[in-house]
XYZ file of C-alpha atoms in Angstrom:
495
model
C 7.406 26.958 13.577
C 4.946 24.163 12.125
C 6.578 21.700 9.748
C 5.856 19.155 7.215
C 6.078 15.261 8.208
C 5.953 13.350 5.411
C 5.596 9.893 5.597
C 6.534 7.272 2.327
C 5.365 3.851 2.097
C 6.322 1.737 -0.384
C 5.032 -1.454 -2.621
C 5.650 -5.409 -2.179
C 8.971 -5.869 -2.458
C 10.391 -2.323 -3.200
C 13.104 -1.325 -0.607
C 15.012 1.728 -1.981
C 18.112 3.214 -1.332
C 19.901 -0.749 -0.660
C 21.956 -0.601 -3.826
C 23.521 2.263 -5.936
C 22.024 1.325 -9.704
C 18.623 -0.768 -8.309
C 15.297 0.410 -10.176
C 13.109 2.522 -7.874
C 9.742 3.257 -7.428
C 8.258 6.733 -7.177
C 7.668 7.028 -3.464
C 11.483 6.297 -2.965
C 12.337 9.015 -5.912
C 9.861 11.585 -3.915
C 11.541 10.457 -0.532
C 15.340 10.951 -1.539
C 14.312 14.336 -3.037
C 11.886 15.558 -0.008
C 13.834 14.615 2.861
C 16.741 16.757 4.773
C 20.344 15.849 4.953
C 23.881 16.930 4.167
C 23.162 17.141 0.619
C 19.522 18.565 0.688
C 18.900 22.414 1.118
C 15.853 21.686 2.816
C 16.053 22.287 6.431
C 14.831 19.861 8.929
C 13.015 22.377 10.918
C 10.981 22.657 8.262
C 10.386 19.221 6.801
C 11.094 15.457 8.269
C 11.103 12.592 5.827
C 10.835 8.670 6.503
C 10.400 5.865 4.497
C 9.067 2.695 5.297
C 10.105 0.006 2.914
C 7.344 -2.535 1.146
C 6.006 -6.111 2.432
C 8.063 -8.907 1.961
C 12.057 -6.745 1.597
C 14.804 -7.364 4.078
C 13.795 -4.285 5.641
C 10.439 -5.269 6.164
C 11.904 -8.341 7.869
C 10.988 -7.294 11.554
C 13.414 -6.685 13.994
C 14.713 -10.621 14.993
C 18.078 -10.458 14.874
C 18.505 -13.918 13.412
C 18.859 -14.548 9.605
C 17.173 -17.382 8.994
C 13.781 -15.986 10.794
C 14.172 -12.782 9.389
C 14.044 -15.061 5.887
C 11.131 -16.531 6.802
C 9.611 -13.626 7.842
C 10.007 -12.055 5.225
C 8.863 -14.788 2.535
C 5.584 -14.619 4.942
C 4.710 -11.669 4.780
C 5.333 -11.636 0.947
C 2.995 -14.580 0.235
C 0.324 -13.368 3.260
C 0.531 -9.357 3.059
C 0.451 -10.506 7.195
C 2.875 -8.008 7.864
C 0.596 -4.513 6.654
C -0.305 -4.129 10.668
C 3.329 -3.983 11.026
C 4.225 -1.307 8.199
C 0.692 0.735 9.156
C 2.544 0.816 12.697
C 5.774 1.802 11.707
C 4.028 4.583 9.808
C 2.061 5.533 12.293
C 5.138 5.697 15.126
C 7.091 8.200 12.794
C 4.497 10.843 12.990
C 4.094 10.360 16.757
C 8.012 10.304 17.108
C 8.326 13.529 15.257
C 5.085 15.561 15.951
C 4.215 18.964 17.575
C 1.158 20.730 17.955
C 0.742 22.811 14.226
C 2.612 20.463 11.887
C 1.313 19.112 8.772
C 1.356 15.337 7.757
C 1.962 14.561 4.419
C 1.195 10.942 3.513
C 2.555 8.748 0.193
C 2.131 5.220 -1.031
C 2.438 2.704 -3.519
C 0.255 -0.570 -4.385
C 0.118 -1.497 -1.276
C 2.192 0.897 0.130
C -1.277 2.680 -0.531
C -3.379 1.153 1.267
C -0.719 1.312 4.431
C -0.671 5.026 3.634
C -4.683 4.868 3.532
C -4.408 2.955 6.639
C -2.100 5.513 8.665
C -4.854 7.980 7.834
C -7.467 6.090 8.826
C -5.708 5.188 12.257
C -5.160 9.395 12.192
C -8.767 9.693 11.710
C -9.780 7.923 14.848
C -7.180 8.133 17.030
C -5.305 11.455 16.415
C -1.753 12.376 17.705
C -1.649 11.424 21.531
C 0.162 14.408 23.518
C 0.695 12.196 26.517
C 1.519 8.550 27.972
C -1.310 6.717 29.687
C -0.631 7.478 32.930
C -0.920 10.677 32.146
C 3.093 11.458 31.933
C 4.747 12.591 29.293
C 4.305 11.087 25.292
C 7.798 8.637 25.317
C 9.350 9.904 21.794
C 11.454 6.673 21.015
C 11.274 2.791 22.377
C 9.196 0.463 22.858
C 7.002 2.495 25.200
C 6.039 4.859 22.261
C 5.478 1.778 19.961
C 3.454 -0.028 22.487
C 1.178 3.308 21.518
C 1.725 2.654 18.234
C 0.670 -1.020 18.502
C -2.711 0.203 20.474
C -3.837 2.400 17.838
C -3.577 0.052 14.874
C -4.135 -3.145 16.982
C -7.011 -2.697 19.356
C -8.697 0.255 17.732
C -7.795 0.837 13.648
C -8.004 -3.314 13.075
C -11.388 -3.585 15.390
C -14.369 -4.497 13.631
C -11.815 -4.955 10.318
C -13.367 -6.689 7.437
C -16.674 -6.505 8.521
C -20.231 -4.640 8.294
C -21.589 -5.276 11.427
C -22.987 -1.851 12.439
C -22.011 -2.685 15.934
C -18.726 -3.626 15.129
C -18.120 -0.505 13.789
C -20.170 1.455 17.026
C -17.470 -0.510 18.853
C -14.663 0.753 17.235
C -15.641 4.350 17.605
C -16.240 3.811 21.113
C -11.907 2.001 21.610
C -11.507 5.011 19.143
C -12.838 7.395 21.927
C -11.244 6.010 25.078
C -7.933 6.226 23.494
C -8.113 9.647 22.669
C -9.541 10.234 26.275
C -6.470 8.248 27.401
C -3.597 10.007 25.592
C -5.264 13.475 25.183
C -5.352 12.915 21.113
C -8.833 14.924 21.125
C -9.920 18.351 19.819
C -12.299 20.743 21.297
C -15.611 18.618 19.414
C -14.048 15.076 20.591
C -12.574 14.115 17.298
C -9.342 13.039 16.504
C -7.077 16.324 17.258
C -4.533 15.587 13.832
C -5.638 14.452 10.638
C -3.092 14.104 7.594
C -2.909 17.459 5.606
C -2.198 15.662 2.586
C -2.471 12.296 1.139
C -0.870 10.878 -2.297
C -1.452 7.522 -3.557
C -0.267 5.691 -6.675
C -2.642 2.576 -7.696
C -3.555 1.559 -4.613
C -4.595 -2.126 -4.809
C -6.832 -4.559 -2.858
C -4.655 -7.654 -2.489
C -2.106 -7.899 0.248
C -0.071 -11.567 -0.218
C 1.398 -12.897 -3.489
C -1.356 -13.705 -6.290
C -3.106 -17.331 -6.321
C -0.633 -19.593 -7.635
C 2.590 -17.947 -6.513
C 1.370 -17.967 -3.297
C 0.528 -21.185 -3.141
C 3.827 -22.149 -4.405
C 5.679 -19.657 -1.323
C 3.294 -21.535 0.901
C 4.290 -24.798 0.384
C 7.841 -24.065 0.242
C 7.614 -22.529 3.526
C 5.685 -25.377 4.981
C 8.449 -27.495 3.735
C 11.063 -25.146 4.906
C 9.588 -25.219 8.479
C 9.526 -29.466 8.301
C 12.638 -29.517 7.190
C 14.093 -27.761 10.047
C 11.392 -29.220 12.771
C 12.964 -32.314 11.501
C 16.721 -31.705 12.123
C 16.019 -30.009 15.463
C 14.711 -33.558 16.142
C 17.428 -35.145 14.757
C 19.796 -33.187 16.897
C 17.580 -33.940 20.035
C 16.924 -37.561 19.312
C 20.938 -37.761 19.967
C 20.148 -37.164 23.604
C 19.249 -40.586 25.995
C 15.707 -40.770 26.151
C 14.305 -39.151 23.055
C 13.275 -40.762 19.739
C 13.048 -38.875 16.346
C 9.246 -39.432 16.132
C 8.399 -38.465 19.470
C 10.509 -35.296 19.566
C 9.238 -34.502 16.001
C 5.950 -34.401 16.832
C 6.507 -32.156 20.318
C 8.099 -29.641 17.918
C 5.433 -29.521 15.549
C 2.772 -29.286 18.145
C 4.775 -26.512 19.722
C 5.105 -24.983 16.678
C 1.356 -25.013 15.760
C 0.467 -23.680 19.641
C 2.990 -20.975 19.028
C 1.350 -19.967 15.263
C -2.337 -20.003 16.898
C -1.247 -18.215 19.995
C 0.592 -15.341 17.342
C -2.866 -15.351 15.642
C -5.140 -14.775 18.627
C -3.003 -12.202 19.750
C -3.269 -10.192 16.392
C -6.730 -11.269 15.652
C -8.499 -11.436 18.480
C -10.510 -7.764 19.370
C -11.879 -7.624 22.444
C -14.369 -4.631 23.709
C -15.499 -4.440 28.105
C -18.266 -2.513 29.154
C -19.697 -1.419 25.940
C -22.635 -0.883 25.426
C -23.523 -2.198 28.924
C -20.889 -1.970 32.155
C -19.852 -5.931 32.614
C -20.244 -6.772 29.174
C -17.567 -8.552 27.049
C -17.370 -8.925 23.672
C -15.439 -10.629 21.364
C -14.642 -11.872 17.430
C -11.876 -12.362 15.119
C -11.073 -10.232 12.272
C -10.536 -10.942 9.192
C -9.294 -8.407 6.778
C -6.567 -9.905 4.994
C -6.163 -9.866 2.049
C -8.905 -7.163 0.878
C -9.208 -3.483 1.497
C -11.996 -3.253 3.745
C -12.147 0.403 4.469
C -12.548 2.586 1.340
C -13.417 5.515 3.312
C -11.507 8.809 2.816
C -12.078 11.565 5.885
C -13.621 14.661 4.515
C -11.294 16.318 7.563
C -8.247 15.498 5.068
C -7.159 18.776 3.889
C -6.471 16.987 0.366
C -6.156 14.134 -1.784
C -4.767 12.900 -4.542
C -5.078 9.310 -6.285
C -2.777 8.425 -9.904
C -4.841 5.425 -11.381
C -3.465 2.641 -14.021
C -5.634 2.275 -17.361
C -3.987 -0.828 -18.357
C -3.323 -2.900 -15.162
C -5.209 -5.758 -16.294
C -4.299 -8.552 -13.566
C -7.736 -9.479 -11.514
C -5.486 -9.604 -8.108
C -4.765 -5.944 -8.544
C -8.054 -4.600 -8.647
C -8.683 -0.793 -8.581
C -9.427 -0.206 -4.831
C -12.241 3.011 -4.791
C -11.648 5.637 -2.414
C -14.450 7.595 -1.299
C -17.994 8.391 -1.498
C -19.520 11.446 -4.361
C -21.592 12.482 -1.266
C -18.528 12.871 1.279
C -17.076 15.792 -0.984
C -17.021 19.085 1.285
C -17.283 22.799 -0.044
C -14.421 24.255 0.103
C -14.594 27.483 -2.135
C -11.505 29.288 -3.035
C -9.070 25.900 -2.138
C -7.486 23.273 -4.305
C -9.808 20.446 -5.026
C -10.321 18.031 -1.963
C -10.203 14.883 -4.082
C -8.792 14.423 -7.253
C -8.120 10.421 -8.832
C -7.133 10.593 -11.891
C -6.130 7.813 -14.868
C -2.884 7.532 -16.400
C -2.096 5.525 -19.749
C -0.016 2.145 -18.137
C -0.108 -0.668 -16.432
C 0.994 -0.671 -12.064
C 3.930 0.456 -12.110
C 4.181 2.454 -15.217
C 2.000 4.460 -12.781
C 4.285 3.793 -9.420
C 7.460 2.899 -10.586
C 10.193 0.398 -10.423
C 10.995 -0.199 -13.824
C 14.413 0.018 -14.829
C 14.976 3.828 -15.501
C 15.025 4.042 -19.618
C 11.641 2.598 -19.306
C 10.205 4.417 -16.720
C 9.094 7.814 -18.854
C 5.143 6.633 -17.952
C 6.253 6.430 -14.364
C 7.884 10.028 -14.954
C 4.379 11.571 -16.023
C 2.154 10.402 -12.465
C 5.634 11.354 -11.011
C 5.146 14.965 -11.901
C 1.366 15.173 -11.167
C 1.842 14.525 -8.087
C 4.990 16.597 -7.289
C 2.739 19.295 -8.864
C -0.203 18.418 -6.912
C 1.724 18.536 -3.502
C 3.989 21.514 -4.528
C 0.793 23.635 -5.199
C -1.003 23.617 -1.889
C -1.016 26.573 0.447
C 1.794 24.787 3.157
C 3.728 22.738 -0.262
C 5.501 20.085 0.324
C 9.349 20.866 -0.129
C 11.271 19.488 -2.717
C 14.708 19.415 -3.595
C 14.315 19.249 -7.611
C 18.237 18.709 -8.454
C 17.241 15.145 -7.039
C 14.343 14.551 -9.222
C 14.993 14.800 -12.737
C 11.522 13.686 -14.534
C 11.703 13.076 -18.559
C 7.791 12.356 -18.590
C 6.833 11.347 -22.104
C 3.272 10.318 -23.547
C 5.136 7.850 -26.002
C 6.911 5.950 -22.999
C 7.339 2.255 -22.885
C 4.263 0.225 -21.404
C 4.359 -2.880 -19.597
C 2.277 -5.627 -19.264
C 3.193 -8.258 -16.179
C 1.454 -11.173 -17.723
C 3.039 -10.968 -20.249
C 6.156 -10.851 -18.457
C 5.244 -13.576 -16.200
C 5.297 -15.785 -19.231
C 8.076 -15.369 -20.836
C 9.676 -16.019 -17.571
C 9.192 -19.515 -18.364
C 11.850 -22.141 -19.950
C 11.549 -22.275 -23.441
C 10.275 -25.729 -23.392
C 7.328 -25.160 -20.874
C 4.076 -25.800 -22.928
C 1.902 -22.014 -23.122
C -0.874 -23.686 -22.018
C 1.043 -25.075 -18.738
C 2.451 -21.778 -18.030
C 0.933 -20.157 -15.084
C -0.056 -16.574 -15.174
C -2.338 -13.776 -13.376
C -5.874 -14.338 -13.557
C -7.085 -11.135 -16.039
C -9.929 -8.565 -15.711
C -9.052 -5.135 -17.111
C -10.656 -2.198 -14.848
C -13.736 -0.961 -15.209
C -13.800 2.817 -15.983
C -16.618 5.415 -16.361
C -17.332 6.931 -19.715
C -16.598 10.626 -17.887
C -13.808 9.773 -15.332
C -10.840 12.076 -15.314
C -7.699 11.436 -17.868
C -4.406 12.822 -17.576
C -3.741 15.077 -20.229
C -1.063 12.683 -21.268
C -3.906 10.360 -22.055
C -4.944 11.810 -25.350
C -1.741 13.091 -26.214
C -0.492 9.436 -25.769
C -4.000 8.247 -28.777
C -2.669 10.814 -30.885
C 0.263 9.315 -31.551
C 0.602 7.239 -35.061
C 2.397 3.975 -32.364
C 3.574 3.575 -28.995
C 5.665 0.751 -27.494
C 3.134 -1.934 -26.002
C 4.089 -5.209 -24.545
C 6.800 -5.395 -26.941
C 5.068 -4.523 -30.098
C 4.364 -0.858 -32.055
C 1.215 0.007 -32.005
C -1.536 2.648 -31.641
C -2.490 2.799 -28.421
C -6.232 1.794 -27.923
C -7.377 0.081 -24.852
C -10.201 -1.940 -25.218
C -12.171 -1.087 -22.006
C -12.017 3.156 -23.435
C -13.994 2.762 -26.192
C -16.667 4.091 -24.769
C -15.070 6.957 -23.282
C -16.593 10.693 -23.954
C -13.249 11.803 -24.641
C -11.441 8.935 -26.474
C -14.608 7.291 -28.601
C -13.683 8.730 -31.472
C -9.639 8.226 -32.006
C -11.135 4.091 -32.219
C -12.324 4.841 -35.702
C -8.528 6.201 -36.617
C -7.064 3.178 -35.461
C -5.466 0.838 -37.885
C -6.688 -3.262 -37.580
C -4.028 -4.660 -34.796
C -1.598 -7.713 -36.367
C -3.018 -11.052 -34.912
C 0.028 -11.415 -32.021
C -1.478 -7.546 -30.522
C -4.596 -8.763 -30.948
C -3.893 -11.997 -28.651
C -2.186 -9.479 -25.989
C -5.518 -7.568 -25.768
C -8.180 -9.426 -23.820
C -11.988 -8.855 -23.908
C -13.214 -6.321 -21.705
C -16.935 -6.515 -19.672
C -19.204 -3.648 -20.718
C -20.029 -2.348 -17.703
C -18.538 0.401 -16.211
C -18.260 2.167 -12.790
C -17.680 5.487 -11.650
C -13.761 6.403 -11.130
């Protein structure tokens, strides 16, 4: 009997499940009530569950089993986003580990647990489900021999051609794409990619993958320093040996050290393609796709999916990330809609999650869309609702991270010293789609903002179809909600 795999990815730093009373996002609410177990009634023949935890946790923190590089690890892929190949991977073993011919894969992610989750389906799009090894044996389930697949796929073929235009770049990657479904028999009958996800849910996916500007600088340097430091007592410990001097040994570390970084860097960076177009040729280049979403591509093979946006996420380093083309839509009469993206009254995570749970009734609303949304498809996703107890409410508390950011300061740090996000509210199209919750939420005489009670009235809506005319209604803001609200640029782009 085909089942559901569903697959959860979640944001920077968000690792659920570590302590009893932590604040959790909603991929890890979704997770705890979709997966099987001795409390669940779902049954695992029907539906597997696994969650991968965000960039820059302890979980995240690779598999080393030394503390003080799984630290470091960890802080680095924080400050880099370096790590996404890894959690794209991870993501991308699970379904192989778990899949038979029939099933349905349900993928989920926030931030940029997103854009791994856009990632996995991407890798799904051009390299399917192998159903063998490459020697033509049977697919290894568990190990390293199945993530060595794993690896391939999101390494030499997914990451090929990443972050860059180059028409033959991309006629490259199809062509890895082909020979590794030739390889592991991951073709259908046409020669495309045999499996693609059934379903994919995303909340606010966002474009940058390390820590924004000035906190990562500041991670940066304190992992530079972190590194010298210890370079320097190794050599301290070796210059206690006959023969060896601080300065000498110091600088053999370091240079091994660098070597070591740059060989790491080739090896993940460096795409190489043989006898393509011509037999003997070789090609090669680096690619560079930190740090941005290069691929905003969304399969029209997808079955469905779903995308919960943030009105008020106003930081420039977590730019709305589009998803799909109005021309890549496909007919589908008589089914749920193929694509639906949809804006919800909030900043990030008042859309994903992860605020402490008395101020999470924002979160609550996208929470239940997108139950709804994957509860409501002809194979549903299964969900155990005594574990998801939603108290969605248009009058929530909202959240503004700047903000936050700067009160995080001592009291005596000058406001003009205090470094914060760089701002840009999102541009949004006079007709794109608003929760209902929207306009219940500008009906309301004051809502909880940043602190302060006040009508709710985003700057960048005013030209809205829907919401022009509640800015008429609106009483003049005090001058402190006034200074919260920034300017907004007038020109606006299609949700």
């Amino acid at each position: 009997m085909p089942k559901n795999i569903v697959i959860f990815s979640d944001g920077t730093g968000q690792a659920g499940g570590l302590k009893p009373d932590q604040n959790l996002s909603n991929i890890y609410k979704l997770f705890r009530a979709s997966r099987p177990g001795p409390e669940s009634p779902i049954n695992p023949a029907e539906q597997v569950a696994a969650y991968d935890a965000g960039l820059g946790t302890d979980n995240d923190a690779g598999r080393i089993p030394f503390s003080p590089v799984q630290k470091f690890r960890k802080l680095w892929s924080g400050a880099t986003g370096t790590g996404i190949s890894r959690n794209i991977a991870d993501c991308y073993e699970a379904i192989l580990k778990h899949y038979e011919p029939g099933d349905r894969v349900f993928l989920f992610g926030f931030s940029r647990g997103a854009y791994t989750a856009r990632c996995v389906g991407g890798v799904m799009s051009l390299c399917g489900v192998p159903t063998r090894a490459a020697d033509g044996g049977p697919l290894p389930r568990y190990g390293r021999a199945l993530r060595k697949i794993a690896d391939e796929a999101v390494q030499q073929v997914y990451e090929h051609g990443s972050g860059s235009n180059d028409p033959q770049r991309k006629a490259e990657r199809m062509e890895k794409a082909r020979r590794f479904r030739e390889k592991h028999g991951s073709a259908n009958a046409e020669g495309q990619a045999n499996v693609v996800p059934y379903f994919i849910g995303v909340f606010d996916t966002v474009a940058s993958l390390g820590a924004p500007g000035p906190r990562r600088l500041l991670m940066l340097l304190g992992l530079s320093a972190f590194v010298a430091a210890m370079t320097a007592l190794a050599a301290g410990v070796v210059s206690l040996l006959p023969w060896f001097t601080f300065a000498a040994t110091y600088i053999m570390l370091a240079t091994l050290i660098v070597v070591g970084m740059g060989a790491g860097y080739l090896q993940t960076h460096l795409k190489t393609i043989r006898d393509f177009p011509d037999k003997g040729d070789v090609k090669r280049h680096i690619a560079a796709w930190r740090f941005r979403f290069y691929d905003n591509t969304l399969n029209t093979r997808v079955r469905y999916a779903r995308h919960a946006l943030a009105i008020d996420e106003n930081r420039k380093d977590f730019a709305r990330v589009p998803w799909a083309a109005p021309g890549d839509w496909p007919d589908r009469t008589g089914e749920p809609e193929w694509l639906q993206q949809v804006w919800f009254a909030g900043n990030h995570s008042n859309i994903g999650g992860s605020y402490a749970e008395d101020e999470s009734r924002l979160s609550d609303i996208s929470l239940k869309w997108m139950v709804e949304q994957a509860t409501s498809l002809p194979h549903p996703l299964k969900v155990d609702w005594s574990r998801l107890n939603l108290f969605p409410d248009a009058a929530g508390m909202q959240h503004c991270e700047i903000e936050s950011m700067r009160d995080s300061y001592p009291w005596w740090v000058p406001k003009r010293l205090r470094f914060v996000w760089a701002q840009h509210p999102r541009e949004i199209h006079v007709d794109a789609p608003l929760h209902p919750s929207v306009v219940e939420r500008f009906e309301l005489a004051q809502v909880s903002r940043y602190g302060l009670h006040a009508p709710y009235r985003p700057g960048h809506l005013t030209t809205h179809s829907k919401l022009g005319k509640y800015y008429g209604r609106a009483p003049a803001l005090d001058s402190e909600a006034a200074a919260v609200l920034q300017p907004v640029p007038e020109k606006q782009a299609q949700a």
